[in-house]
Amino acid sequence: MRLAELSESSGVAVATLKYYLREGLLHPGRAVSRTQADYDETHVERVRLVRALSEVGGLPLATIGRVLEVITTPGQDRITVLETAQRALVGGRDDGADPAGGAGPGPDRGPRASAWLEARGWQIHPSDPLIDELERAWAACDDVGLGLDEQRLSEYADHVEAIGRIDVDSVPPDPEGAVRQVVLGTVLVDPVLSALRRLAHQHISVSRAMGREPRTR
Amino acid sequence: MRLAELSESSGVAVATLKYYLREGLLHPGRAVSRTQADYDETHVERVRLVRALSEVGGLPLATIGRVLEVITTPGQDRITVLETAQRALVGGRDDGADPAGGAGPGPDRGPRASAWLEARGWQIHPSDPLIDELERAWAACDDVGLGLDEQRLSEYADHVEAIGRIDVDSVPPDPEGAVRQVVLGTVLVDPVLSALRRLAHQHISVSRAMGREPRTR
């Protein structure tokens, strides 16, 4: 199909597709003349993937580029690739964060988060950047007085660990499929869980207001 | 304190503080001369709140303005305010989403999400925009072939419902405190849960690789 048809099939503007092509987020089509190329289903799929990572996952295009590179390099060792994929994602959320911001951790790597993780017995490499991410998100809750202490974090973690087990169980055995599932699952399931959490709040509040469910504490 | 000191206390640049003042995100200081004003702890607290919502919560400034308005209007009825707060948040995530995007639901309001919610028995108003949010996030997972079907969504929802119960239990009885907790908890706990989920993935993968935990299915 021509670029205009790819645009129609994917719902993405031709100008945006040209931008994806220039940035290497979309692989070139098969040249049919000096100015025209032919695109196929692999292009439709790729455009859909870039859109999902960008619009729903909120990843900036630079991060998407890194993620695609990891996903599409064949014949890699499974564990290496999973680690690389996780690393490509860290800090990649387009949340307007200022990396030099004041809410971040000090020179120690997430001291409170590290202590909590150790007490919980989770196997995490001490220099894993996710520790800083947890520290930063936790500190933001403290800054506004949300009352999120170690105990409530542990209660959350019990349920998040169960969610993580569902995720890990869904990872297929082949390396390419595994990387795809890990990266896309990490980025695209978060918005699903976020919507579910807000819907759960509504359901629980309504149930309690109607006296159908007592406060549990 | 002067604006320069407020900047030091809060770690936010003077130019940014002036912008917050112009946009009404920060209340004016007490005028001490024609060109100078005095700021106090309420200003430090407010700047911290705007920063947390913006940098960690990823909310655009327009949404933060709506949220602040809801949080700071005194003497409102509890239920009304909670509903208003939830509405102020919907669609407010700065995730680069294109509201006219193709991944959204059709003319029906989130038909698949609605059917799933009804089957689950969650009490949600049929025109609640969160239903569309779930539909959109779910569709994005389908678009890239993540295999997130009704059953896996229900497994997630079991655990998310438990998380929602922890959230709702943490809401204080007074209306102002309740709104603050609901809005800030919705926005700022998501990044904590997201970091926890990725840390859980690492822990589970490492435990399984070391043979400490068998695959459960």
Coordinates of C-alpha atoms in Angstrom, one line a residue:
Chain A
M1 CA 0.0 0.0 0.0
R2 CA 1.0 3.6 -0.5
L3 CA 1.8 6.0 2.4
A4 CA -1.7 7.6 2.1
E5 CA -3.3 4.1 2.5
L6 CA -1.0 3.3 5.5
S7 CA -2.2 6.6 7.0
E8 CA -5.8 5.5 6.5
S9 CA -5.3 2.0 7.8
S10 CA -3.5 3.2 10.9
G11 CA -5.3 6.4 11.6
V12 CA -2.1 8.4 11.7
A13 CA -1.5 11.5 9.6
V14 CA 0.9 11.2 6.6
A15 CA 3.1 14.0 8.1
T16 CA 3.4 12.0 11.3
L17 CA 4.3 8.8 9.3
K18 CA 7.0 10.8 7.5
Y19 CA 8.3 11.9 10.8
Y20 CA 8.4 8.3 12.1
L21 CA 10.3 7.3 8.9
R22 CA 12.9 10.1 9.3
E23 CA 13.4 9.2 13.0
G24 CA 13.8 5.5 12.2
L25 CA 10.7 4.5 14.3
L26 CA 9.1 3.1 11.2
H27 CA 11.1 0.8 8.8
P28 CA 11.3 2.1 5.2
G29 CA 8.9 0.6 2.6
R30 CA 9.9 -1.2 -0.5
A31 CA 10.9 1.4 -3.1
V32 CA 8.7 1.2 -6.2
S33 CA 9.9 4.4 -7.9
R34 CA 12.3 7.2 -7.1
T35 CA 9.6 9.0 -5.0
Q36 CA 7.2 6.2 -4.0
A37 CA 7.4 3.2 -1.7
D38 CA 5.2 0.3 -0.9
Y39 CA 4.1 -0.5 2.7
D40 CA 2.7 -3.7 4.1
E41 CA 1.1 -5.2 7.2
T42 CA 4.4 -5.0 9.1
H43 CA 4.2 -1.2 8.8
V44 CA 0.6 -1.0 10.0
E45 CA 1.6 -3.1 13.0
R46 CA 4.7 -1.0 13.7
V47 CA 2.7 2.3 13.5
R48 CA 0.1 0.8 15.9
L49 CA 2.9 -0.1 18.3
V50 CA 4.5 3.4 18.2
R51 CA 1.1 5.0 18.8
A52 CA 0.3 2.8 21.7
L53 CA 3.6 3.4 23.4
S54 CA 3.4 7.1 22.8
E55 CA -0.3 7.9 23.4
V56 CA -1.3 5.4 26.0
G57 CA 2.1 4.5 27.5
G58 CA 3.2 8.2 27.5
L59 CA 6.7 7.3 26.4
P60 CA 8.7 10.1 24.6
L61 CA 9.8 9.2 21.1
A62 CA 13.5 8.8 22.1
T63 CA 12.6 6.1 24.6
I64 CA 10.3 4.4 22.0
G65 CA 13.3 4.3 19.7
R66 CA 15.4 2.5 22.3
V67 CA 12.5 0.1 23.1
L68 CA 12.0 -0.7 19.4
E69 CA 15.7 -1.4 19.0
V70 CA 15.6 -3.9 21.9
I71 CA 12.4 -5.5 20.7
T72 CA 13.5 -6.0 17.1
T73 CA 17.0 -7.2 17.4
P74 CA 16.8 -10.9 16.8
G75 CA 18.8 -13.7 18.4
Q76 CA 19.6 -12.1 21.7
D77 CA 20.0 -14.0 24.9
R78 CA 16.7 -13.9 26.9
I79 CA 18.0 -12.6 30.2
T80 CA 20.2 -9.9 28.7
V81 CA 17.4 -8.7 26.5
L82 CA 14.9 -8.5 29.4
E83 CA 17.4 -6.5 31.4
T84 CA 18.2 -4.2 28.5
A85 CA 14.5 -3.7 27.9
Q86 CA 13.9 -2.8 31.5
R87 CA 16.8 -0.4 31.4
A88 CA 15.5 1.2 28.2
L89 CA 12.3 2.0 30.1
V90 CA 13.7 3.4 33.3
G91 CA 13.2 7.1 33.5
G92 CA 11.4 7.0 30.1
R93 CA 8.0 8.0 31.3
D94 CA 7.0 11.3 29.8
D95 CA 5.7 12.7 33.1
G96 CA 7.2 16.2 32.8
A97 CA 9.8 15.2 35.4
D98 CA 12.7 17.4 35.9
P99 CA 15.7 15.1 36.4
A100 CA 17.4 17.9 38.4
G101 CA 14.3 18.3 40.5
G102 CA 14.4 18.8 44.3
A103 CA 12.0 16.0 45.2
G104 CA 14.6 13.4 44.2
P105 CA 16.8 11.4 46.4
G106 CA 20.0 12.7 47.9
P107 CA 23.5 11.3 47.1
D108 CA 22.5 7.9 48.6
R109 CA 20.5 5.8 46.3
G110 CA 17.0 5.8 47.6
P111 CA 17.9 5.2 51.2
R112 CA 14.3 4.8 52.5
A113 CA 13.2 2.7 49.5
S114 CA 16.4 0.5 49.9
A115 CA 15.8 -0.1 53.5
W116 CA 12.1 -1.0 52.9
L117 CA 13.0 -3.4 50.0
E118 CA 15.6 -5.1 52.1
A119 CA 13.1 -5.5 55.0
R120 CA 10.7 -7.0 52.5
G121 CA 13.3 -9.4 51.1
W122 CA 12.8 -8.4 47.5
Q123 CA 15.8 -9.4 45.3
I124 CA 16.8 -6.1 43.7
H125 CA 20.3 -5.0 42.6
P126 CA 21.3 -2.2 44.9
S127 CA 22.2 0.1 42.0
D128 CA 18.9 -0.5 40.2
P129 CA 17.5 2.8 39.1
L130 CA 14.0 1.6 39.9
I131 CA 14.9 2.1 43.6
D132 CA 15.4 5.8 42.9
E133 CA 12.1 5.9 41.1
L134 CA 10.3 4.4 44.1
E135 CA 12.1 6.7 46.5
R136 CA 11.1 9.7 44.4
A137 CA 7.4 8.7 44.1
W138 CA 7.3 7.9 47.8
A139 CA 8.9 11.3 48.7
A140 CA 6.3 13.1 46.6
C141 CA 3.5 11.5 48.6
D142 CA 5.3 12.5 51.8
D143 CA 5.8 16.1 50.6
V144 CA 2.0 16.6 50.4
G145 CA 1.3 14.7 53.6
L146 CA -0.5 11.6 52.2
G147 CA 0.5 9.5 55.2
L148 CA 2.0 6.7 53.1
D149 CA 4.2 4.9 55.6
E150 CA 6.1 1.7 55.5
Q151 CA 3.2 -0.4 56.6
R152 CA 0.8 0.9 54.0
L153 CA 3.5 0.5 51.3
S154 CA 3.8 -3.1 52.4
E155 CA 0.0 -3.6 52.1
Y156 CA 0.2 -2.2 48.6
A157 CA 3.2 -4.4 47.8
D158 CA 1.3 -7.6 48.8
H159 CA -1.3 -6.9 46.1
V160 CA 1.2 -5.5 43.6
E161 CA 3.3 -8.7 44.0
A162 CA 0.3 -10.7 43.0
I163 CA -0.2 -8.5 40.0
G164 CA 3.4 -8.9 39.1
R165 CA 3.0 -12.7 39.2
I166 CA 0.1 -12.5 36.7
D167 CA 2.4 -10.4 34.5
V168 CA 5.4 -12.8 34.7
D169 CA 3.1 -15.8 34.1
S170 CA 1.9 -14.2 30.8
V171 CA 5.5 -14.0 29.4
P172 CA 6.0 -16.5 26.5
P173 CA 9.1 -18.7 26.5
D174 CA 10.6 -17.5 23.2
P175 CA 13.1 -14.5 23.6
E176 CA 11.5 -12.1 21.1
G177 CA 8.0 -12.7 22.4
A178 CA 9.2 -12.4 26.0
V179 CA 10.8 -9.0 25.4
R180 CA 7.8 -7.8 23.6
Q181 CA 5.5 -8.9 26.4
V182 CA 7.7 -7.5 29.2
V183 CA 8.3 -4.1 27.6
L184 CA 4.7 -3.6 26.3
G185 CA 3.2 -5.1 29.4
T186 CA 5.1 -2.8 31.6
V187 CA 4.2 0.3 29.7
L188 CA 0.7 -0.4 28.5
V189 CA -0.8 -2.3 31.5
D190 CA -0.1 0.6 33.9
P191 CA -2.9 2.7 32.4
V192 CA -5.3 -0.2 32.6
L193 CA -4.4 -0.7 36.3
S194 CA -4.8 3.0 36.9
A195 CA -8.3 3.1 35.3
L196 CA -9.2 0.0 37.3
R197 CA -8.1 1.6 40.5
R198 CA -10.2 4.7 40.0
L199 CA -13.2 2.6 39.0
A200 CA -12.6 0.4 42.2
H201 CA -12.6 3.6 44.3
Q202 CA -16.0 4.6 42.8
H203 CA -17.5 1.1 43.3
I204 CA -16.2 0.9 46.9
S205 CA -17.4 4.4 47.8
V206 CA -20.9 3.8 46.3
S207 CA -21.2 0.4 48.0
R208 CA -20.3 1.8 51.3
A209 CA -22.6 4.8 50.9
M210 CA -25.4 2.4 50.2
G211 CA -24.5 0.4 53.3
R212 CA -23.7 -2.7 51.2
E213 CA -20.2 -2.9 52.5
P214 CA -19.0 -1.9 55.9
R215 CA -15.8 0.0 56.5
T216 CA -13.2 -2.7 57.1
R217 CA -11.3 -0.8 59.8
Chain B
M1 CA 10.0 35.6 53.2
R2 CA 10.7 37.2 49.8
L3 CA 10.2 35.4 46.5
A4 CA 14.0 34.6 46.3
E5 CA 13.7 32.8 49.6
L6 CA 10.5 31.0 48.6
S7 CA 12.5 29.8 45.6
E8 CA 15.3 28.5 47.8
S9 CA 12.9 26.8 50.3
S10 CA 10.9 25.1 47.6
G11 CA 13.7 24.4 45.1
V12 CA 11.6 26.0 42.3
A13 CA 13.1 28.8 40.1
V14 CA 11.9 32.4 40.6
A15 CA 10.7 32.6 37.0
T16 CA 8.6 29.5 37.6
L17 CA 7.1 30.9 40.8
K18 CA 6.2 34.1 38.9
Y19 CA 4.5 31.9 36.3
Y20 CA 2.5 30.0 39.0
L21 CA 1.5 33.4 40.5
R22 CA 0.3 34.7 37.1
E23 CA -1.6 31.5 36.4
G24 CA -3.3 31.6 39.9
L25 CA -1.7 28.2 40.9
L26 CA 0.0 30.1 43.8
H27 CA -1.9 32.5 45.9
P28 CA -0.5 36.1 46.1
G29 CA 1.8 37.0 49.0
R30 CA 1.1 39.9 51.4
A31 CA 2.1 43.1 49.7
V32 CA 4.8 44.9 51.6
S33 CA 5.6 47.6 49.0
R34 CA 4.6 48.4 45.5
T35 CA 7.0 45.8 44.1
Q36 CA 7.5 43.4 46.9
A37 CA 5.4 40.8 48.7
D38 CA 5.9 38.6 51.7
Y39 CA 5.4 34.8 51.5
D40 CA 4.9 32.3 54.2
E41 CA 4.7 28.5 54.9
T42 CA 1.4 28.2 53.1
H43 CA 3.2 29.3 49.9
V44 CA 6.0 26.7 50.4
E45 CA 3.4 24.0 50.9
R46 CA 1.4 25.1 47.8
V47 CA 4.5 25.1 45.6
R48 CA 5.4 21.7 46.9
L49 CA 1.9 20.5 46.0
V50 CA 2.0 22.0 42.5
R51 CA 5.4 20.4 41.8
A52 CA 4.3 17.0 43.0
L53 CA 1.2 17.0 40.9
S54 CA 3.1 18.3 37.9
E55 CA 6.4 16.3 38.1
V56 CA 5.4 13.1 39.7
G57 CA 1.7 13.0 38.9
G58 CA 2.3 14.2 35.4
L59 CA -0.8 16.5 35.4
P60 CA -0.8 19.5 33.0
L61 CA -1.0 22.9 34.7
A62 CA -4.6 23.5 33.6
T63 CA -5.7 20.3 35.4
I64 CA -3.7 21.3 38.5
G65 CA -5.6 24.6 38.5
R66 CA -9.0 22.7 38.5
V67 CA -7.8 20.3 41.2
L68 CA -6.5 23.2 43.4
E69 CA -9.9 24.9 43.0
V70 CA -11.7 21.8 44.2
I71 CA -9.3 21.2 47.1
T72 CA -9.3 24.8 48.4
T73 CA -13.0 25.7 48.2
P74 CA -14.1 25.3 51.8
G75 CA -17.5 24.2 53.2
Q76 CA -18.5 21.9 50.3
D77 CA -20.6 18.8 50.7
R78 CA -18.4 15.7 50.9
I79 CA -19.9 13.6 48.2
T80 CA -20.3 16.5 45.7
V81 CA -16.7 17.5 46.3
L82 CA -15.4 13.9 45.9
E83 CA -17.3 13.6 42.6
T84 CA -16.0 17.0 41.4
A85 CA -12.5 16.1 42.3
Q86 CA -12.7 12.8 40.4
R87 CA -14.1 14.7 37.4
A88 CA -11.4 17.3 37.5
L89 CA -8.9 14.5 37.2
V90 CA -10.4 12.5 34.4
G91 CA -8.5 12.9 31.2
G92 CA -6.1 15.1 33.0
R93 CA -3.1 12.8 32.8
D94 CA -0.4 14.4 30.6
D95 CA 0.3 11.3 28.7
G96 CA 0.7 12.9 25.3
A97 CA -2.7 11.5 24.4
D98 CA -4.4 12.7 21.3
P99 CA -8.1 13.1 22.2
A100 CA -9.1 12.6 18.5
G101 CA -6.9 9.5 18.4
G102 CA -7.9 6.3 16.7
A103 CA -7.3 3.9 19.7
G104 CA -10.4 5.3 21.5
P105 CA -13.8 3.7 21.7
G106 CA -16.4 4.0 19.0
P107 CA -19.7 5.9 19.3
D108 CA -20.8 3.6 22.1
R109 CA -19.3 4.4 25.5
G110 CA -16.6 1.8 26.0
P111 CA -18.8 -1.2 25.0
R112 CA -16.3 -3.9 26.0
A113 CA -15.3 -2.1 29.3
S114 CA -19.0 -1.6 30.1
A115 CA -19.9 -5.2 29.5
W116 CA -16.9 -6.3 31.7
L117 CA -17.8 -3.9 34.5
E118 CA -21.4 -5.1 34.5
A119 CA -20.4 -8.7 34.6
R120 CA -18.1 -7.9 37.5
G121 CA -20.9 -6.1 39.3
W122 CA -19.0 -2.9 39.9
Q123 CA -21.3 0.1 40.7
I124 CA -20.3 2.6 38.0
H125 CA -22.4 5.3 36.4
P126 CA -22.9 4.3 32.7
S127 CA -21.7 7.7 31.5
D128 CA -18.6 7.8 33.7
P129 CA -15.7 8.9 31.6
L130 CA -13.5 6.4 33.4
I131 CA -15.2 3.7 31.4
D132 CA -13.8 5.2 28.2
E133 CA -10.4 5.5 29.9
L134 CA -10.4 1.8 30.6
E135 CA -11.7 1.0 27.1
R136 CA -8.9 3.0 25.6
A137 CA -6.1 1.5 27.7
W138 CA -7.5 -2.0 27.1
A139 CA -7.7 -1.4 23.3
A140 CA -4.1 -0.2 23.3
C141 CA -3.1 -3.6 24.8
D142 CA -5.1 -5.4 22.2
D143 CA -3.6 -3.3 19.4
V144 CA -0.2 -4.7 20.2
G145 CA -1.3 -8.2 20.9
L146 CA -0.7 -8.4 24.7
G147 CA -3.3 -11.1 25.2
L148 CA -5.1 -9.1 27.9
D149 CA -8.5 -10.9 27.9
E150 CA -11.5 -10.6 30.2
Q151 CA -10.2 -13.3 32.5
R152 CA -6.8 -11.7 33.0
L153 CA -8.4 -8.3 33.5
S154 CA -10.6 -9.9 36.3
E155 CA -7.5 -11.3 37.9
Y156 CA -5.9 -7.9 37.9
A157 CA -9.2 -6.4 39.2
D158 CA -9.2 -8.7 42.2
H159 CA -5.9 -7.3 43.4
V160 CA -6.7 -3.7 42.3
E161 CA -9.9 -3.8 44.3
A162 CA -7.9 -4.7 47.4
I163 CA -5.6 -1.8 46.7
G164 CA -8.6 0.5 46.3
R165 CA -9.9 -0.6 49.7
I166 CA -6.6 0.4 51.3
D167 CA -7.0 3.8 49.6
V168 CA -10.6 4.3 50.6
D169 CA -9.7 3.3 54.2
S170 CA -7.1 6.0 54.3
V171 CA -9.5 8.8 53.6
P172 CA -10.2 11.0 56.6
P173 CA -13.7 11.9 57.7
D174 CA -13.5 15.7 57.3
P175 CA -14.5 16.9 53.8
E176 CA -11.4 19.1 53.1
G177 CA -9.1 16.3 54.2
A178 CA -11.1 13.8 52.2
V179 CA -10.8 15.6 49.0
R180 CA -7.1 16.2 49.4
Q181 CA -6.5 12.5 50.2
V182 CA -8.7 11.4 47.2
V183 CA -7.2 13.7 44.6
L184 CA -3.6 13.5 45.7
G185 CA -3.8 9.8 46.5
T186 CA -5.3 9.1 43.0
V187 CA -2.5 11.0 41.2
L188 CA 0.5 10.4 43.4
V189 CA 0.1 6.8 44.5
D190 CA 0.0 5.6 40.8
P191 CA 3.7 6.3 40.3
V192 CA 4.4 4.4 43.6
L193 CA 2.4 1.4 42.4
S194 CA 4.1 1.5 39.0
A195 CA 7.6 1.4 40.6
L196 CA 6.5 -1.4 42.9
R197 CA 5.1 -3.4 40.0
R198 CA 8.4 -3.2 38.1
L199 CA 10.4 -4.0 41.2
A200 CA 8.1 -7.0 41.8
H201 CA 8.8 -8.2 38.2
Q202 CA 12.5 -8.1 39.0
H203 CA 12.2 -9.9 42.3
I204 CA 9.9 -12.6 40.8
S205 CA 12.1 -13.2 37.8
V206 CA 15.3 -13.4 39.9
S207 CA 13.5 -15.8 42.4
R208 CA 12.4 -18.0 39.6
A209 CA 15.7 -18.0 37.8
M210 CA 17.4 -19.1 41.1
G211 CA 14.8 -21.8 41.5
R212 CA 13.4 -20.3 44.7
E213 CA 9.9 -20.0 43.3
P214 CA 8.3 -22.3 40.8
R215 CA 6.2 -21.0 37.9
T216 CA 2.6 -21.1 39.2
R217 CA 1.1 -22.2 36.0

